[in-house]
Amino acid sequence: MSLTFEEKLQNYARLAVRVGLGLHEGQRVLVQAPVDTAPLARAVVREAYAAGASFVDVRWDDDAVQLARFELAPDGTFGTISKWRVDAEIETAGDGGAVIAIRATNPNLLGGVDAERVATHQKALAAYRKPYTEQVMTNRLNWNLISAPISDWAELMFPDSAADEAVEKQWDAIFAATRADREDAVQAWQEHLATLQRRREVLNAKQYSALHFRGGETDLTVGLADDHLWGGGAADTPGGITFTANIPTEEVWTAPHRERVDGVVVSTKPLSYNGTLLDGIRITFKDGRITGATASTGQATLEKMIDTDEGSHRLGEVALVPNSSPISRSGLFFFNTLYDENAASHIAIGNAYRFNVQGGVDMNVEDFNAKGGNDSLTHVDWMIGSGEIDVDGIAKDGTREPVMRAGEFVI
């Protein structure tokens, strides 16, 4: 028996709160949502109160307002940010609360504006937001990221459909990718999370010194941080709250060694980054640092992203995703990293998660970097996996064994 739209929407909100946030009774919640996603935001608010939230607040965003600023505001003003918006995150986290973000934007929103304006704003925002980002990167609060259709995005995904039909198709795609279209969606997620846990346990036991990606034009060796730990699926806060940061999620990931990445890697899917679409990314690494970077589309934006700081010239994440993941099997390109990174193995430029190194949560930056971790104001995932990519695990003694073949796990 198929579910109605309202039942799927309620399932989705329940997943976000119960599985995503793992909300505990008495916690306050901050919901960040575009105005166009109000129906989902309202459902999340009601579900959060039903789960025992003490207070739920909503911070609204709007594409049109953001675009107006980057098109019309005077030069020299883009280092100014809305501090109160970040303060809401910091205050919620400091109060032991939970944060849920509904991310939905037109992937091409800022494609026609000056890349320098966007880069200046993003750098200022990231610098002020770093105290909150550090809590996210160390799992000190339970947080969750989901998405919902908006017309401009839906029409980009389904260009041959009228606006209303495109939004309907996008809802169907999101419900399928998140398992919200199943009658017992929470149980389906618990089974899926158990699979990811088993996979990360196998990789943690292996303790490879490096992974070698090979296929197409990619030939990349990614050294792994000393005493690295694999993540995937659910995680725990220091207070014992189990949460799942991304819905959907199909990946297991860990920290590369900031000085042991060598070779060439080519993107297998486009990347939507800050309202600009980047495609045909090709990057060369030497001793962990980017020595060359090109893109067939979005070159200026790629260069600004890499030049954010020293850490953005290195990697902060390497993730493995089977080519047979539900999102990959759908054949859809979402123009949204939350979904597209779960269709393909990927790497991330910039900051590394502290919990991907044993003891990393309590280390200072210098000690974390000495283990191979990476510190940066940015963290940008982009896709490098496909059915053509093989991955070998390289042991500390130099021996090799297959981890993935033609994009599928063999361990």
Coordinates of C-alpha atoms in Angstrom, one line a residue:
M1 CA 0.0 0.0 0.0
S2 CA 1.6 3.3 -1.1
L3 CA 1.7 6.2 1.3
T4 CA 0.1 9.6 0.8
F5 CA 2.2 12.7 0.4
E6 CA 1.3 13.8 3.8
E7 CA 2.3 10.5 5.3
K8 CA 5.7 10.6 3.5
L9 CA 6.2 14.2 4.7
Q10 CA 5.5 13.2 8.3
N11 CA 7.8 10.2 7.9
Y12 CA 10.5 12.6 6.7
A13 CA 10.1 14.9 9.6
R14 CA 10.1 12.0 12.0
L15 CA 13.3 10.7 10.5
A16 CA 15.0 14.1 10.8
V17 CA 14.1 14.4 14.4
R18 CA 14.2 10.9 15.7
V19 CA 17.0 9.4 13.6
G20 CA 18.8 12.5 12.4
L21 CA 18.9 14.6 15.6
G22 CA 18.2 11.6 18.0
L23 CA 16.5 14.4 20.0
H24 CA 16.5 13.9 23.8
E25 CA 13.6 15.2 25.9
G26 CA 14.3 18.7 27.2
Q27 CA 16.6 19.8 24.4
R28 CA 16.0 23.1 22.6
V29 CA 16.1 23.0 18.8
L30 CA 17.1 25.5 16.1
V31 CA 15.7 24.8 12.6
Q32 CA 17.3 26.6 9.7
A33 CA 15.0 26.6 6.6
P34 CA 14.4 28.5 3.3
V35 CA 11.0 30.1 3.3
D36 CA 10.0 27.9 0.3
T37 CA 10.4 24.8 2.5
A38 CA 8.0 26.1 5.2
P39 CA 5.6 23.0 5.1
L40 CA 8.6 20.7 6.0
A41 CA 9.9 23.1 8.6
R42 CA 6.6 23.2 10.3
A43 CA 6.3 19.5 10.3
V44 CA 9.8 19.3 11.9
V45 CA 8.8 21.8 14.5
R46 CA 5.8 19.8 15.5
E47 CA 7.7 16.5 15.5
A48 CA 10.4 18.0 17.7
Y49 CA 7.9 19.1 20.3
A50 CA 6.3 15.6 20.1
A51 CA 9.7 14.2 20.8
G52 CA 10.1 16.3 23.9
A53 CA 11.8 19.5 22.8
S54 CA 11.7 22.3 25.3
F55 CA 11.8 25.1 22.7
V56 CA 12.0 25.1 18.9
D57 CA 13.0 28.2 17.0
V58 CA 13.2 28.7 13.2
R59 CA 15.7 30.8 11.3
W60 CA 14.4 31.6 7.8
D61 CA 16.5 32.0 4.6
D62 CA 15.6 33.2 1.1
D63 CA 17.4 32.8 -2.2
A64 CA 16.0 36.0 -3.7
V65 CA 17.3 38.1 -0.7
Q66 CA 20.7 36.5 -1.0
L67 CA 20.9 37.1 -4.8
A68 CA 19.8 40.8 -4.4
R69 CA 22.8 41.4 -2.1
F70 CA 25.4 39.9 -4.4
E71 CA 24.0 41.7 -7.4
L72 CA 23.3 45.1 -6.0
A73 CA 25.2 45.8 -2.8
P74 CA 28.2 48.1 -3.1
D75 CA 31.8 46.8 -3.4
G76 CA 33.7 46.6 -0.1
T77 CA 30.6 45.5 1.9
F78 CA 30.8 41.7 1.5
G79 CA 32.9 41.2 4.6
T80 CA 29.9 42.2 6.6
I81 CA 27.8 39.2 7.9
S82 CA 24.6 38.8 9.9
K83 CA 26.3 37.8 13.2
W84 CA 22.9 37.2 14.9
R85 CA 22.3 34.3 12.5
V86 CA 25.5 32.6 13.6
D87 CA 25.0 33.6 17.2
A88 CA 21.7 31.6 17.2
E89 CA 23.7 28.4 16.3
I90 CA 26.4 29.1 18.9
E91 CA 23.8 29.8 21.6
T92 CA 21.8 26.7 20.8
A93 CA 24.9 24.5 20.8
G94 CA 26.2 26.2 24.0
D95 CA 22.9 25.4 25.7
G96 CA 23.1 21.7 24.9
G97 CA 20.6 22.1 22.1
A98 CA 20.3 20.5 18.6
V99 CA 20.5 22.1 15.2
I100 CA 18.7 20.9 12.1
A101 CA 19.2 22.6 8.7
I102 CA 17.0 22.2 5.6
R103 CA 19.3 23.1 2.7
A104 CA 17.5 23.9 -0.5
T105 CA 18.8 26.5 -3.0
N106 CA 19.0 27.1 -6.8
P107 CA 22.4 25.5 -7.6
N108 CA 23.0 28.3 -10.2
L109 CA 21.8 31.1 -8.0
L110 CA 25.1 33.0 -7.9
G111 CA 26.6 31.7 -11.2
G112 CA 26.3 35.2 -12.8
V113 CA 27.7 37.3 -9.9
D114 CA 31.3 38.3 -9.2
A115 CA 33.1 35.3 -7.6
E116 CA 35.2 37.6 -5.5
R117 CA 32.1 39.0 -3.8
V118 CA 31.0 35.5 -2.9
A119 CA 34.4 34.3 -1.8
T120 CA 34.9 37.4 0.5
H121 CA 31.5 36.8 2.1
Q122 CA 32.1 33.1 2.6
K123 CA 35.5 33.6 4.2
A124 CA 34.1 36.2 6.6
L125 CA 31.2 34.0 7.5
A126 CA 33.4 30.9 8.0
A127 CA 35.8 32.8 10.3
Y128 CA 33.0 34.1 12.6
R129 CA 31.2 30.8 12.5
K130 CA 34.3 28.7 13.4
P131 CA 33.4 28.2 17.1
Y132 CA 30.2 26.6 16.0
T133 CA 31.9 24.6 13.2
E134 CA 34.4 23.2 15.6
Q135 CA 31.6 21.8 17.7
V136 CA 30.1 20.2 14.6
M137 CA 33.5 18.8 13.5
T138 CA 34.0 17.2 17.0
N139 CA 30.5 15.8 17.4
R140 CA 29.9 17.9 20.5
L141 CA 26.3 18.5 19.5
N142 CA 23.6 16.5 17.7
W143 CA 22.8 18.1 14.3
N144 CA 21.2 17.0 11.1
L145 CA 21.1 18.1 7.5
I146 CA 18.1 17.4 5.2
S147 CA 16.6 19.1 2.1
A148 CA 13.3 19.8 0.3
P149 CA 12.3 20.9 -3.1
I150 CA 12.2 24.4 -4.3
S151 CA 11.0 25.3 -7.8
D152 CA 14.2 26.6 -9.4
W153 CA 16.1 23.6 -8.1
A154 CA 13.4 21.1 -9.2
E155 CA 13.3 22.6 -12.7
L156 CA 17.0 22.2 -13.0
M157 CA 16.7 18.5 -12.1
F158 CA 13.8 17.9 -14.4
P159 CA 14.1 20.4 -17.2
D160 CA 11.5 18.8 -19.4
S161 CA 8.7 19.1 -16.8
A162 CA 6.5 22.0 -15.9
A163 CA 7.3 23.7 -12.5
D164 CA 4.6 21.9 -10.5
E165 CA 5.4 18.6 -12.0
A166 CA 9.2 19.1 -11.4
V167 CA 8.6 19.8 -7.7
E168 CA 6.4 16.7 -7.4
K169 CA 9.1 14.6 -9.1
Q170 CA 11.7 16.0 -6.8
W171 CA 9.7 15.2 -3.7
D172 CA 9.4 11.6 -5.0
A173 CA 13.2 11.5 -5.5
I174 CA 13.9 12.9 -2.0
F175 CA 11.4 10.5 -0.3
A176 CA 13.0 7.5 -2.1
A177 CA 16.6 8.6 -1.3
T178 CA 15.8 9.1 2.3
R179 CA 13.5 6.0 2.7
A180 CA 10.7 8.3 3.8
D181 CA 8.4 6.5 1.3
R182 CA 8.5 3.3 3.3
E183 CA 5.8 2.5 5.8
D184 CA 8.3 1.9 8.7
A185 CA 10.9 4.4 7.6
V186 CA 12.6 4.5 11.1
Q187 CA 13.1 0.7 11.1
A188 CA 14.5 0.9 7.6
W189 CA 17.0 3.4 8.7
Q190 CA 18.1 1.4 11.7
E191 CA 18.9 -1.5 9.4
H192 CA 20.8 0.7 7.0
L193 CA 22.8 2.3 9.8
A194 CA 23.7 -1.2 11.1
T195 CA 25.2 -2.0 7.6
L196 CA 27.3 1.2 7.6
Q197 CA 28.5 0.4 11.1
R198 CA 29.7 -3.1 10.0
R199 CA 31.5 -1.5 7.0
R200 CA 33.3 1.1 9.1
E201 CA 34.3 -1.6 11.7
V202 CA 36.0 -3.7 8.9
L203 CA 37.9 -0.6 7.7
N204 CA 39.0 0.4 11.2
A205 CA 40.4 -3.1 11.7
K206 CA 42.4 -2.8 8.5
Q207 CA 44.2 0.4 9.4
Y208 CA 45.4 1.0 5.9
S209 CA 48.2 3.5 5.4
A210 CA 46.7 4.7 2.1
L211 CA 44.0 4.2 -0.5
H212 CA 44.8 4.1 -4.2
F213 CA 42.0 5.3 -6.6
R214 CA 42.5 4.3 -10.2
G215 CA 40.2 4.5 -13.2
G216 CA 39.5 6.8 -16.1
E217 CA 41.9 9.7 -15.8
T218 CA 42.2 9.3 -12.0
D219 CA 45.3 7.9 -10.5
L220 CA 45.4 9.1 -6.9
T221 CA 47.0 7.8 -3.7
V222 CA 45.5 9.1 -0.6
G223 CA 47.6 8.5 2.5
L224 CA 45.5 8.1 5.7
A225 CA 46.0 10.0 8.9
D226 CA 47.9 8.2 11.7
D227 CA 45.5 6.4 14.1
H228 CA 42.6 7.3 11.8
L229 CA 39.1 6.2 12.5
W230 CA 36.3 5.6 10.0
G231 CA 32.9 7.2 10.4
G232 CA 29.7 6.3 8.8
G233 CA 26.0 6.4 9.7
A234 CA 25.3 7.3 13.3
A235 CA 27.6 9.0 15.8
D236 CA 27.5 9.8 19.5
T237 CA 27.9 13.1 21.3
P238 CA 30.0 13.2 24.5
G239 CA 26.7 13.2 26.4
G240 CA 25.7 10.0 24.8
I241 CA 23.2 11.2 22.2
T242 CA 23.2 9.1 19.1
F243 CA 22.5 11.1 15.9
T244 CA 22.8 10.8 12.1
A245 CA 24.2 14.0 10.7
N246 CA 23.1 13.6 7.1
I247 CA 19.8 12.1 5.7
P248 CA 20.4 10.5 3.3
T249 CA 23.9 9.0 3.9
E250 CA 25.5 6.1 2.2
E251 CA 29.2 6.8 2.9
V252 CA 32.0 5.7 5.2
W253 CA 34.7 8.2 5.5
T254 CA 38.0 9.1 7.3
A255 CA 40.7 11.6 7.5
P256 CA 43.5 11.7 4.8
H257 CA 47.0 12.5 5.8
R258 CA 47.5 16.2 4.9
E259 CA 51.1 15.5 3.6
R260 CA 50.6 12.2 1.9
V261 CA 48.3 12.7 -1.1
D262 CA 49.8 12.3 -4.6
G263 CA 48.5 12.0 -8.1
V264 CA 45.7 13.3 -10.3
V265 CA 42.0 13.1 -9.7
V266 CA 39.1 14.0 -12.0
S267 CA 35.6 14.7 -10.9
T268 CA 32.9 12.2 -12.0
K269 CA 29.9 14.5 -11.3
P270 CA 29.4 18.3 -11.3
L271 CA 29.6 20.2 -8.0
S272 CA 27.2 22.9 -6.9
Y273 CA 29.1 25.2 -4.6
N274 CA 27.7 28.5 -3.2
G275 CA 25.3 29.0 -6.1
T276 CA 27.8 28.2 -8.8
L277 CA 28.1 24.9 -10.8
L278 CA 31.6 23.5 -11.2
D279 CA 32.2 20.7 -13.7
G280 CA 35.2 18.9 -15.2
I281 CA 37.3 19.4 -12.0
R282 CA 40.9 18.1 -12.4
I283 CA 43.3 18.5 -9.5
T284 CA 46.9 17.4 -9.1
F285 CA 48.4 16.8 -5.6
K286 CA 52.1 16.5 -4.6
D287 CA 53.0 15.7 -1.0
G288 CA 49.4 16.5 0.1
R289 CA 49.2 19.9 -1.5
I290 CA 47.3 21.0 -4.6
T291 CA 49.8 21.9 -7.3
G292 CA 47.3 22.3 -10.2
A293 CA 43.6 22.7 -10.5
T294 CA 41.3 23.3 -13.5
A295 CA 37.6 23.1 -14.2
S296 CA 35.8 23.2 -17.5
T297 CA 33.0 25.2 -15.8
G298 CA 33.5 27.4 -12.7
Q299 CA 37.2 27.9 -12.9
A300 CA 37.2 31.2 -11.0
T301 CA 35.1 29.8 -8.2
L302 CA 37.3 26.7 -7.9
E303 CA 40.4 28.9 -7.5
K304 CA 38.7 31.1 -4.9
M305 CA 37.7 28.0 -2.9
I306 CA 41.2 26.5 -3.0
D307 CA 42.7 29.9 -1.9
T308 CA 40.5 30.3 1.2
D309 CA 43.5 29.5 3.4
E310 CA 46.5 27.1 3.6
G311 CA 44.3 24.2 4.8
S312 CA 42.1 24.5 1.7
H313 CA 45.0 23.5 -0.5
R314 CA 44.9 20.0 1.2
L315 CA 42.3 17.3 1.8
G316 CA 40.2 16.9 4.9
E317 CA 38.1 13.8 4.0
V318 CA 38.1 10.7 1.9
A319 CA 34.8 8.8 1.6
L320 CA 33.8 5.5 0.0
V321 CA 30.3 5.0 -1.5
P322 CA 29.2 2.0 -3.5
N323 CA 28.2 2.7 -7.1
S324 CA 25.0 0.7 -6.4
S325 CA 23.8 3.1 -3.7
P326 CA 20.1 4.0 -4.1
I327 CA 20.9 7.6 -5.2
S328 CA 23.4 6.3 -7.9
R329 CA 20.8 3.7 -9.1
S330 CA 18.2 6.4 -9.5
G331 CA 20.3 7.9 -12.3
L332 CA 19.4 11.4 -11.1
F333 CA 21.9 14.2 -10.6
F334 CA 20.6 16.3 -7.7
F335 CA 22.9 19.4 -8.1
N336 CA 23.2 19.1 -4.3
T337 CA 26.1 17.7 -2.4
L338 CA 24.0 16.2 0.3
Y339 CA 22.6 13.8 -2.3
D340 CA 25.3 13.6 -5.0
E341 CA 28.0 12.7 -2.5
N342 CA 26.0 9.7 -1.6
A343 CA 26.0 8.5 -5.2
A344 CA 29.8 8.3 -5.5
S345 CA 33.0 8.0 -3.5
H346 CA 34.3 11.5 -2.8
I347 CA 37.0 13.6 -1.3
A348 CA 36.8 17.0 0.5
I349 CA 39.1 20.0 0.3
G350 CA 39.7 21.7 3.6
N351 CA 38.9 20.9 7.2
A352 CA 39.1 17.4 8.7
Y353 CA 36.7 16.0 11.3
R354 CA 38.6 15.7 14.6
F355 CA 36.7 12.5 15.5
N356 CA 38.4 10.8 12.5
V357 CA 41.6 10.6 14.4
Q358 CA 41.9 8.8 17.8
G359 CA 42.0 11.4 20.5
G360 CA 41.6 14.2 17.9
V361 CA 38.7 15.8 19.6
D362 CA 40.9 16.8 22.5
M363 CA 44.0 17.8 20.5
N364 CA 45.2 21.3 19.7
V365 CA 45.6 22.2 16.0
E366 CA 49.4 21.5 16.0
D367 CA 49.0 18.0 17.5
F368 CA 46.1 17.2 15.1
N369 CA 48.1 18.3 12.1
A370 CA 51.0 16.2 13.3
K371 CA 48.8 13.1 13.1
G372 CA 47.9 14.1 9.5
G373 CA 44.7 16.0 10.2
N374 CA 43.9 19.3 8.4
D375 CA 42.6 22.6 9.7
S376 CA 40.7 25.0 7.4
L377 CA 37.8 27.5 7.3
T378 CA 36.2 25.4 4.5
H379 CA 35.1 21.9 3.8
V380 CA 33.9 21.1 0.3
D381 CA 33.1 17.6 -0.9
W382 CA 33.3 16.6 -4.6
M383 CA 32.7 13.3 -6.3
I384 CA 35.4 11.1 -7.8
G385 CA 33.8 7.7 -7.8
S386 CA 32.0 5.7 -10.5
G387 CA 31.5 2.3 -11.9
E388 CA 35.0 2.7 -13.5
I389 CA 36.9 3.3 -10.3
D390 CA 38.9 0.7 -8.4
V391 CA 40.2 1.3 -4.9
D392 CA 43.1 -0.6 -3.3
G393 CA 44.0 -0.5 0.4
I394 CA 47.7 -0.2 1.0
A395 CA 48.9 -1.7 4.3
K396 CA 51.7 -0.3 6.4
D397 CA 54.1 -2.9 5.0
G398 CA 53.3 -1.8 1.4
T399 CA 51.2 -4.8 0.5
R400 CA 47.9 -4.1 -1.3
E401 CA 44.4 -5.6 -1.4
P402 CA 41.3 -4.7 -3.3
V403 CA 38.7 -2.6 -1.4
M404 CA 36.4 -1.7 -4.3
R405 CA 36.2 -3.0 -7.8
A406 CA 34.2 -1.2 -10.5
G407 CA 32.8 1.0 -7.7
E408 CA 31.6 -1.8 -5.5
F409 CA 33.0 -3.0 -2.1
V410 CA 34.8 -6.3 -2.1
I411 CA 35.7 -6.4 1.6

